[in-house]
Amino acid sequence: MITKELVAASTEPLVLSLLSRGESYGYALIQEVKRLSGDKIEWTDGMLYPVLHRMEREGWIESRWGEAENGRKRKYYSLSKVGKKTLKQQREQWNAVSGVFKQLWRENYV
């Protein structure tokens, strides 16, 4: 499992990246991150929904209520224009950090 600190730090860019593919709802985001990480990242409702609400207040994402196939109401999230800019900035930051690690680990500093 990945430490909770690293999971917390990566949550916003992961959500933004997933929503850049198209609109989704909370449970689907949880399942997709779990799948993409090979079960190494496991979000909970209690962790994800406060992040989604904060991102919505920041204007990074938008939401709408819709109906699921089973007839229940479901809140769908999508990326806003501000969210697209934020994703670009966060991607640049993560790429910079990742590049440093790649250099260090390639140079056998570990």
Short mmCIF file of C-alpha atoms in Angstrom, two decimals:
data_model
loop_
_atom_site.label_atom_id
_atom_site.label_comp_id
_atom_site.label_asym_id
_atom_site.label_seq_id
_atom_site.Cartn_x
_atom_site.Cartn_y
_atom_site.Cartn_z
CA MET A 1 0.00 0.00 0.00
CA ILE A 2 1.03 3.57 -0.62
CA THR A 3 1.38 5.86 2.40
CA LYS A 4 -1.62 8.00 3.23
CA GLU A 5 0.50 11.16 2.86
CA LEU A 6 1.40 10.33 -0.74
CA VAL A 7 -2.19 9.32 -1.49
CA ALA A 8 -3.41 12.65 -0.06
CA ALA A 9 -0.86 14.63 -2.08
CA SER A 10 -1.84 12.89 -5.31
CA THR A 11 -5.62 12.98 -4.90
CA GLU A 12 -6.31 16.32 -6.61
CA PRO A 13 -4.16 15.68 -9.69
CA LEU A 14 -5.61 12.18 -9.99
CA VAL A 15 -9.20 13.46 -9.80
CA LEU A 16 -8.47 16.21 -12.31
CA SER A 17 -6.78 13.72 -14.65
CA LEU A 18 -9.66 11.26 -14.42
CA LEU A 19 -12.24 13.98 -15.05
CA SER A 20 -10.24 15.21 -18.06
CA ARG A 21 -11.40 11.93 -19.68
CA GLY A 22 -15.03 12.86 -19.11
CA GLU A 23 -17.63 13.25 -16.42
CA SER A 24 -17.84 10.71 -13.63
CA TYR A 25 -19.26 10.12 -10.16
CA GLY A 26 -17.52 9.45 -6.86
CA TYR A 27 -17.78 5.67 -6.67
CA ALA A 28 -16.58 5.31 -10.27
CA LEU A 29 -13.56 7.53 -9.48
CA ILE A 30 -12.73 5.35 -6.47
CA GLN A 31 -12.93 2.17 -8.55
CA GLU A 32 -10.89 3.59 -11.45
CA VAL A 33 -8.04 4.73 -9.19
CA LYS A 34 -8.04 1.33 -7.52
CA ARG A 35 -7.90 -0.37 -10.92
CA LEU A 36 -5.22 1.91 -12.38
CA SER A 37 -3.02 1.54 -9.30
CA GLY A 38 -3.29 -2.24 -9.24
CA ASP A 39 -5.15 -2.02 -5.92
CA LYS A 40 -2.33 0.01 -4.32
CA ILE A 41 -4.44 3.15 -3.90
CA GLU A 42 -7.73 2.67 -2.11
CA TRP A 43 -9.80 5.79 -1.61
CA THR A 44 -12.78 5.82 0.72
CA ASP A 45 -15.97 7.85 0.44
CA GLY A 46 -14.98 9.74 3.57
CA MET A 47 -11.69 10.76 2.00
CA LEU A 48 -12.83 11.51 -1.56
CA TYR A 49 -16.06 13.47 -1.13
CA PRO A 50 -14.55 16.29 0.98
CA VAL A 51 -11.87 16.66 -1.71
CA LEU A 52 -14.50 16.78 -4.46
CA HIS A 53 -16.48 19.41 -2.53
CA ARG A 54 -13.36 21.52 -1.94
CA MET A 55 -12.39 21.26 -5.62
CA GLU A 56 -15.91 22.34 -6.56
CA ARG A 57 -15.68 25.37 -4.23
CA GLU A 58 -12.33 26.25 -5.86
CA GLY A 59 -14.05 26.17 -9.25
CA TRP A 60 -11.90 23.33 -10.59
CA ILE A 61 -14.81 20.97 -11.10
CA GLU A 62 -18.54 21.28 -11.66
CA SER A 63 -21.31 18.92 -10.67
CA ARG A 64 -24.81 18.02 -11.69
CA TRP A 65 -27.39 15.61 -10.40
CA GLY A 66 -28.37 12.80 -12.73
CA GLU A 67 -30.12 9.51 -12.59
CA ALA A 68 -28.22 6.22 -12.50
CA GLU A 69 -29.34 3.21 -14.49
CA ASN A 70 -31.02 1.82 -11.38
CA GLY A 71 -33.10 5.00 -11.01
CA ARG A 72 -31.21 6.40 -8.03
CA LYS A 73 -29.91 9.98 -8.08
CA ARG A 74 -26.19 10.35 -8.55
CA LYS A 75 -23.91 13.40 -8.54
CA TYR A 76 -21.74 13.63 -11.64
CA TYR A 77 -18.54 15.70 -11.69
CA SER A 78 -16.79 17.27 -14.66
CA LEU A 79 -13.72 19.41 -15.23
CA SER A 80 -14.23 23.18 -15.54
CA LYS A 81 -12.09 25.57 -17.58
CA VAL A 82 -10.27 26.57 -14.40
CA GLY A 83 -9.81 22.87 -13.64
CA LYS A 84 -8.14 22.32 -17.02
CA LYS A 85 -5.63 25.07 -16.23
CA THR A 86 -5.11 23.67 -12.74
CA LEU A 87 -4.52 20.19 -14.17
CA LYS A 88 -1.89 21.60 -16.52
CA GLN A 89 -0.10 23.29 -13.61
CA GLN A 90 -0.27 20.22 -11.40
CA ARG A 91 0.93 17.99 -14.23
CA GLU A 92 3.98 20.24 -14.70
CA GLN A 93 4.71 20.08 -10.96
CA TRP A 94 4.40 16.30 -10.78
CA ASN A 95 6.55 15.90 -13.90
CA ALA A 96 9.26 18.06 -12.31
CA VAL A 97 9.27 16.01 -9.11
CA SER A 98 9.11 12.75 -11.03
CA GLY A 99 12.02 13.87 -13.23
CA VAL A 100 14.19 14.47 -10.18
CA PHE A 101 13.43 10.99 -8.85
CA LYS A 102 14.17 9.41 -12.22
CA GLN A 103 17.54 11.15 -12.37
CA LEU A 104 18.45 10.21 -8.81
CA TRP A 105 17.41 6.60 -9.15
CA ARG A 106 19.04 6.22 -12.57
CA GLU A 107 22.27 7.59 -11.13
CA ASN A 108 22.18 4.95 -8.41
CA TYR A 109 22.00 7.39 -5.50
CA VAL A 110 19.77 4.92 -3.70
#
